[in-house]
Short mmCIF file of C-alpha atoms in Angstrom, two decimals:
data_model
loop_
_atom_site.label_atom_id
_atom_site.label_comp_id
_atom_site.label_asym_id
_atom_site.label_seq_id
_atom_site.Cartn_x
_atom_site.Cartn_y
_atom_site.Cartn_z
CA MET A 1 -0.06 0.05 -0.08
CA LYS A 2 1.31 3.35 -0.94
CA LEU A 3 0.81 6.47 1.29
CA CYS A 4 -0.11 9.35 -1.01
CA TYR A 5 0.08 13.10 -0.38
CA PHE A 6 1.57 16.29 -1.75
CA ASP A 7 5.37 15.69 -0.95
CA ASP A 8 7.00 17.92 -3.55
CA ASN A 9 6.62 21.08 -1.31
CA VAL A 10 7.22 21.92 2.28
CA ASN A 11 3.57 22.59 3.28
CA PHE A 12 3.29 21.80 6.86
CA GLY A 13 -0.16 20.06 6.64
CA ASP A 14 0.77 17.77 3.81
CA ALA A 15 3.98 16.84 5.72
CA LEU A 16 2.02 15.65 8.79
CA ASN A 17 1.14 12.71 6.65
CA ALA A 18 4.56 11.20 7.04
CA THR A 19 4.65 11.51 10.64
CA ILE A 20 1.23 10.16 11.62
CA PHE A 21 0.27 7.48 9.39
CA PRO A 22 3.44 5.51 9.22
CA THR A 23 3.61 5.65 13.01
CA LEU A 24 0.08 4.35 13.51
CA LEU A 25 0.13 2.08 10.82
CA ALA A 26 3.67 0.81 11.37
CA ASP A 27 5.15 -1.41 8.48
CA PHE A 28 1.97 -0.86 6.49
CA PHE A 29 3.25 1.12 3.56
CA ASP A 30 5.41 0.34 0.72
CA GLU A 31 5.69 1.81 -2.94
CA ASP A 32 3.04 -0.33 -4.43
CA PRO A 33 0.41 1.96 -5.88
CA SER A 34 -2.18 -0.67 -6.61
CA VAL A 35 -3.76 0.01 -3.26
CA SER A 36 -3.26 3.68 -2.28
CA PHE A 37 -3.80 5.52 1.03
CA PHE A 38 -4.90 9.35 0.80
CA GLY A 39 -4.84 10.95 4.13
CA ILE A 40 -4.48 14.53 5.08
CA GLY A 41 -4.88 17.18 2.57
CA SER A 42 -7.59 18.79 0.18
CA LEU A 43 -7.15 16.11 -2.50
CA PHE A 44 -10.53 15.58 -4.01
CA GLY A 45 -10.54 17.17 -7.48
CA LEU A 46 -6.87 17.35 -7.66
CA PRO A 47 -4.60 15.25 -10.06
CA LEU A 48 -3.18 13.14 -7.30
CA LEU A 49 -6.32 11.57 -6.54
CA GLU A 50 -8.27 12.10 -9.56
CA ASN A 51 -5.73 10.68 -11.88
CA SER A 52 -4.64 7.85 -9.66
CA SER A 53 -4.85 4.34 -11.27
CA ALA A 54 -4.96 2.57 -7.96
CA VAL A 55 -7.28 -0.38 -7.91
CA ARG A 56 -8.30 0.55 -4.46
CA LYS A 57 -8.03 4.15 -3.15
CA ILE A 58 -8.52 4.34 0.68
CA ILE A 59 -9.65 7.73 1.57
CA PHE A 60 -8.98 8.75 5.34
CA SER A 61 -9.95 12.24 6.58
CA THR A 62 -9.19 13.72 3.09
CA GLY A 63 -11.06 17.12 2.24
CA TYR A 64 -12.20 18.98 -0.77
CA GLY A 65 -11.06 22.42 -1.23
CA LYS A 66 -13.55 23.74 -4.03
CA TYR A 67 -10.89 23.74 -6.70
CA GLY A 68 -9.74 21.39 -9.46
CA VAL A 69 -12.02 19.31 -11.26
CA LYS A 70 -15.46 17.81 -10.03
CA PRO A 71 -14.39 14.71 -8.02
CA ARG A 72 -15.50 11.48 -9.48
CA ILE A 73 -16.37 8.86 -6.86
CA ASP A 74 -16.41 5.47 -8.50
CA SER A 75 -15.97 1.81 -7.05
CA SER A 76 -12.32 2.04 -6.63
CA TYR A 77 -12.86 4.46 -3.70
CA GLU A 78 -13.20 3.14 -0.03
CA ILE A 79 -14.17 6.06 2.12
CA MET A 80 -13.40 5.71 5.66
CA CYS A 81 -14.05 9.30 6.61
CA VAL A 82 -13.61 12.77 5.22
CA ARG A 83 -12.32 16.09 6.87
CA GLY A 84 -15.57 17.48 7.67
CA PRO A 85 -19.46 18.08 6.79
CA LEU A 86 -18.84 20.44 3.89
CA THR A 87 -16.79 17.87 2.22
CA ALA A 88 -19.31 15.27 2.84
CA GLU A 89 -22.16 17.14 1.79
CA TYR A 90 -20.50 18.11 -1.52
CA LEU A 91 -19.49 14.65 -2.47
CA GLY A 92 -22.87 13.28 -1.48
CA LEU A 93 -21.84 11.23 1.23
CA ASP A 94 -23.61 10.18 4.41
CA LYS A 95 -23.00 12.52 7.43
CA SER A 96 -21.25 9.79 9.23
CA MET A 97 -18.39 9.99 6.83
CA ALA A 98 -17.66 13.50 8.27
CA VAL A 99 -15.28 13.11 11.04
CA ALA A 100 -12.31 15.65 11.08
CA ASP A 101 -8.95 16.26 9.76
CA GLY A 102 -6.37 13.34 10.30
CA ALA A 103 -4.00 15.91 12.15
CA LEU A 104 -6.33 15.48 15.11
CA LEU A 105 -4.53 12.02 15.66
CA LEU A 106 -1.51 13.91 16.90
CA SER A 107 -3.42 13.91 20.26
CA HIS A 108 -2.44 10.35 20.48
CA PHE A 109 1.29 11.06 20.27
CA SER A 110 3.31 12.02 23.25
CA PHE A 111 5.31 15.41 23.08
CA PRO A 112 7.87 17.06 25.56
CA SER A 113 6.44 19.38 28.04
CA TYR A 114 7.90 22.70 26.61
CA LYS A 115 8.00 25.81 28.54
CA LYS A 116 5.80 28.50 27.05
CA THR A 117 8.37 30.87 25.53
CA TYR A 118 6.20 32.93 23.16
CA ALA A 119 3.29 34.95 24.27
CA PHE A 120 2.09 35.26 20.62
CA SER A 121 3.30 33.46 17.50
CA TYR A 122 2.22 34.05 13.94
CA MET A 123 2.28 31.64 11.14
CA PRO A 124 1.05 32.64 7.52
CA HIS A 125 -0.07 30.42 4.66
CA TRP A 126 2.95 29.08 2.88
CA GLU A 127 2.20 30.93 -0.27
CA SER A 128 1.77 34.15 1.77
CA GLU A 129 5.19 33.86 3.04
CA THR A 130 6.45 34.10 -0.46
CA ARG A 131 4.67 37.49 -1.03
CA PHE A 132 5.73 39.68 1.91
CA ASP A 133 8.03 40.04 4.78
CA TRP A 134 5.85 38.64 7.46
CA ALA A 135 8.69 37.81 9.62
CA GLY A 136 10.02 41.30 9.49
CA LEU A 137 6.57 42.65 10.47
CA CYS A 138 6.52 40.02 13.22
CA GLU A 139 9.66 41.26 14.67
CA GLN A 140 8.24 45.04 14.86
CA ALA A 141 4.90 43.82 16.24
CA GLY A 142 6.72 41.74 18.96
CA TYR A 143 5.49 38.37 17.60
CA HIS A 144 7.51 35.19 17.48
CA TYR A 145 7.50 34.06 13.69
CA ILE A 146 6.81 30.42 12.69
CA SER A 147 7.50 29.60 8.96
CA PRO A 148 5.10 27.09 7.46
CA MET A 149 8.14 26.06 5.41
CA TRP A 150 10.27 24.96 8.41
CA HIS A 151 10.51 21.08 9.09
CA LYS A 152 7.27 19.80 10.62
CA ASP A 153 8.84 18.73 13.81
CA ARG A 154 10.36 22.13 14.36
CA ILE A 155 6.90 23.72 13.78
CA LEU A 156 5.30 21.39 16.30
CA GLU A 157 7.76 22.40 18.96
CA GLU A 158 7.26 26.06 18.17
CA ILE A 159 3.41 25.75 18.43
CA LEU A 160 3.82 23.76 21.85
CA LYS A 161 5.96 26.65 23.19
CA SER A 162 3.39 29.17 22.32
CA GLU A 163 0.61 30.60 24.46
CA VAL A 164 -1.55 31.92 21.37
CA ILE A 165 -1.06 30.97 17.65
CA ILE A 166 -2.22 33.60 15.04
CA THR A 167 -2.41 31.94 11.83
CA GLU A 168 -3.41 32.12 8.20
CA ALA A 169 -2.46 28.30 7.69
CA MET A 170 -5.36 26.29 8.47
CA HIS A 171 -3.18 23.48 9.86
CA GLY A 172 -1.34 25.87 11.97
CA ALA A 173 -4.93 26.20 13.53
CA ILE A 174 -5.72 22.29 13.53
CA VAL A 175 -2.48 21.32 15.41
CA ALA A 176 -2.75 24.22 17.60
CA ASP A 177 -6.20 23.17 18.65
CA THR A 178 -5.30 19.40 18.85
CA LEU A 179 -2.58 20.31 21.24
CA ARG A 180 -4.75 22.61 23.13
CA VAL A 181 -3.09 25.80 22.16
CA PRO A 182 -5.48 28.81 21.67
CA TRP A 183 -5.59 30.18 18.14
CA ILE A 184 -6.67 33.43 16.12
CA PRO A 185 -7.45 32.87 12.41
CA VAL A 186 -6.43 35.79 10.07
CA LYS A 187 -6.94 36.16 6.25
CA GLY A 188 -4.66 38.33 4.14
CA TYR A 189 -5.21 36.71 0.37
CA LYS A 190 -8.02 35.57 -1.59
CA ASN A 191 -6.53 32.01 -2.07
CA ILE A 192 -7.19 31.47 1.49
CA SER A 193 -10.14 28.85 1.35
CA GLU A 194 -12.98 29.86 3.68
CA PHE A 195 -14.58 26.55 2.54
CA LYS A 196 -11.66 24.50 3.85
CA TRP A 197 -11.57 26.30 7.03
CA GLN A 198 -15.41 26.01 7.68
CA ASP A 199 -15.37 22.29 6.83
CA TRP A 200 -12.76 21.73 9.73
CA THR A 201 -14.20 24.24 12.15
CA GLN A 202 -17.65 22.82 11.84
CA SER A 203 -16.30 19.33 12.48
CA ILE A 204 -14.97 20.60 15.86
CA GLN A 205 -18.01 22.64 16.52
CA THR A 206 -16.33 26.10 16.33
CA THR A 207 -16.62 28.92 13.91
CA TYR A 208 -14.39 30.53 11.34
CA ASN A 209 -14.28 34.32 11.91
CA PRO A 210 -10.93 35.38 10.66
CA VAL A 211 -9.29 38.96 11.15
CA GLN A 212 -9.14 40.40 7.83
CA MET A 213 -5.52 41.55 6.84
CA PRO A 214 -4.58 43.54 3.68
CA PRO A 215 -2.92 41.61 0.98
CA LEU A 216 0.63 42.97 1.00
CA TYR A 217 3.43 42.28 -1.54
CA SER A 218 7.06 43.06 -1.05
CA GLU A 219 8.17 41.28 -4.30
CA VAL A 220 7.89 43.15 -7.62
CA LYS A 221 7.28 39.85 -9.49
CA GLU A 222 4.39 39.23 -7.17
CA ALA A 223 2.92 42.83 -7.78
CA GLU A 224 3.46 42.33 -11.46
CA LYS A 225 1.14 39.29 -11.31
CA ILE A 226 -1.68 41.21 -9.48
CA ILE A 227 -1.40 44.13 -12.03
CA GLN A 228 -1.73 41.76 -14.92
CA VAL A 229 -4.74 40.24 -13.43
CA LYS A 230 -6.44 43.57 -12.53
CA THR A 231 -5.62 45.06 -16.15
CA LYS A 232 -6.58 41.85 -17.82
CA GLY A 233 -3.04 41.86 -19.37
CA MET A 234 -3.70 44.96 -21.37
CA LEU A 235 -0.52 47.07 -20.38
CA GLY A 236 2.80 46.29 -21.78
CA ASN A 237 5.84 44.84 -19.90
CA MET A 238 7.38 48.22 -19.22
CA ALA A 239 4.13 49.62 -17.95
CA THR A 240 3.43 46.72 -15.64
CA GLN A 241 7.02 46.81 -14.17
CA TYR A 242 6.75 50.54 -13.59
CA LEU A 243 3.44 50.12 -11.70
CA ALA A 244 4.56 47.09 -9.80
CA LYS A 245 7.47 48.92 -8.51
CA ALA A 246 5.46 51.91 -7.52
CA PHE A 247 3.02 49.47 -5.63
CA VAL A 248 5.67 47.84 -3.79
CA SER A 249 7.19 51.25 -2.91
CA TYR A 250 3.86 52.65 -1.67
CA GLN A 251 3.18 49.46 0.39
CA LYS A 252 6.50 49.73 1.97
CA SER A 253 6.16 53.34 2.98
CA PHE A 254 2.40 53.63 4.07
CA LYS A 255 0.96 50.18 4.14
CA TRP A 256 3.57 48.74 6.29
CA LYS A 257 3.01 51.09 9.19
CA GLU A 258 -0.76 50.83 8.80
CA THR A 259 -0.62 46.98 8.90
CA LEU A 260 1.83 46.83 11.79
CA ARG A 261 -0.83 48.89 13.90
CA GLN A 262 -3.42 46.49 12.94
CA PHE A 263 -1.12 43.48 13.41
CA SER A 264 -0.30 44.80 17.06
CA ASP A 265 -4.15 45.02 17.83
CA ILE A 266 -4.79 41.33 16.83
CA LYS A 267 -3.63 40.18 20.30
CA ASN A 268 -6.68 41.80 21.64
CA THR A 269 -8.77 39.29 19.53
CA LYS A 270 -10.33 36.62 21.89
CA PRO A 271 -8.71 33.31 20.62
CA SER A 272 -10.74 30.22 19.76
CA LEU A 273 -10.27 26.66 21.24
CA SER A 274 -12.81 23.74 20.77
CA GLN A 275 -14.56 22.48 24.00
CA ASN A 276 -12.54 20.07 26.08
CA GLY A 277 -13.42 16.42 24.96
CA VAL A 278 -14.39 17.36 21.51
CA VAL A 279 -10.92 16.62 20.04
CA THR A 280 -10.50 13.55 22.12
CA SER A 281 -13.63 12.07 20.83
CA LEU A 282 -12.93 12.89 17.34
CA ALA A 283 -9.31 11.63 17.65
CA ASP A 284 -10.65 8.34 19.05
CA GLU A 285 -13.13 7.91 16.22
CA LEU A 286 -10.30 8.58 13.72
CA ARG A 287 -8.28 6.04 15.54
CA ASP A 288 -10.97 3.45 15.52
CA ARG A 289 -11.51 3.96 11.87
CA LEU A 290 -7.72 3.51 11.24
CA GLU A 291 -7.67 0.29 12.97
CA LYS A 292 -10.51 -0.96 10.64
CA VAL A 293 -8.31 -0.25 7.76
CA LYS A 294 -5.30 -1.82 9.49
CA SER A 295 -7.51 -4.99 10.24
CA LYS A 296 -8.98 -5.26 6.67
CA TYR A 297 -5.81 -4.58 4.85
CA THR A 298 -3.39 -6.50 6.93
CA THR A 299 -5.15 -9.68 5.75
CA ILE A 300 -5.57 -8.64 2.06
CA LEU A 301 -1.96 -7.39 1.65
CA SER A 302 -0.33 -10.28 3.56
#
């Protein structure tokens, strides 16, 4: 059985697959793709899942992100559970298939008791980190910065050392909640999927009310992309480059200070944390369904 997830980037949520499932399903995975296990990630509708030639596709806590092609569920799929009620509804599945994101299984792991070193830590979405100097803004605002591109073990440690996580990255919030660290969601860019966040937050019986941040760009190339979209490509290269440089200069001179003030105010927002027992109950349910996979496929694959 092959464990399938996006492993060609350093996205924190995707990387958790390699920690959670090989540990809880020890000696279970190999590189035989005929039976494939799809876990954490918004994989429905995307080529990794949709174009898979596996005879059997085991779906475990996978979500839909409202992008890609319309998912095709056929007889090759064995759906054990999906990330949340919105994914289940969209796919036409029974409500019982909606459990939670597989990252909640981290509650079955043992972690060191780290001292709380950071009052507030900020973790952007991995795409946002490439667009603006959020680390520099955090330094001025007095926040600890957590890069979504760090190694997953380092991120887990930094979350555990934090009293509150401010995050644009959904799995920053998922892991924080699972490890009982309060979290505050923020949203600065249109690519942040509210559907995905609501899918997860509904599964843990909380709500998604992000603090709205301005979309900032410190890289000229990123600004050029925005201008090309806004102008529908009607400007020439030189005009686009000129406007992009002017836009970046404006943001550095004016938007930085304005955002810094807003950024500093976020700490006054009441953080979220699911009710005690909710994560435990959902993680136990996930573990039970994982044991069913183990029981069935240990016999079939042996």
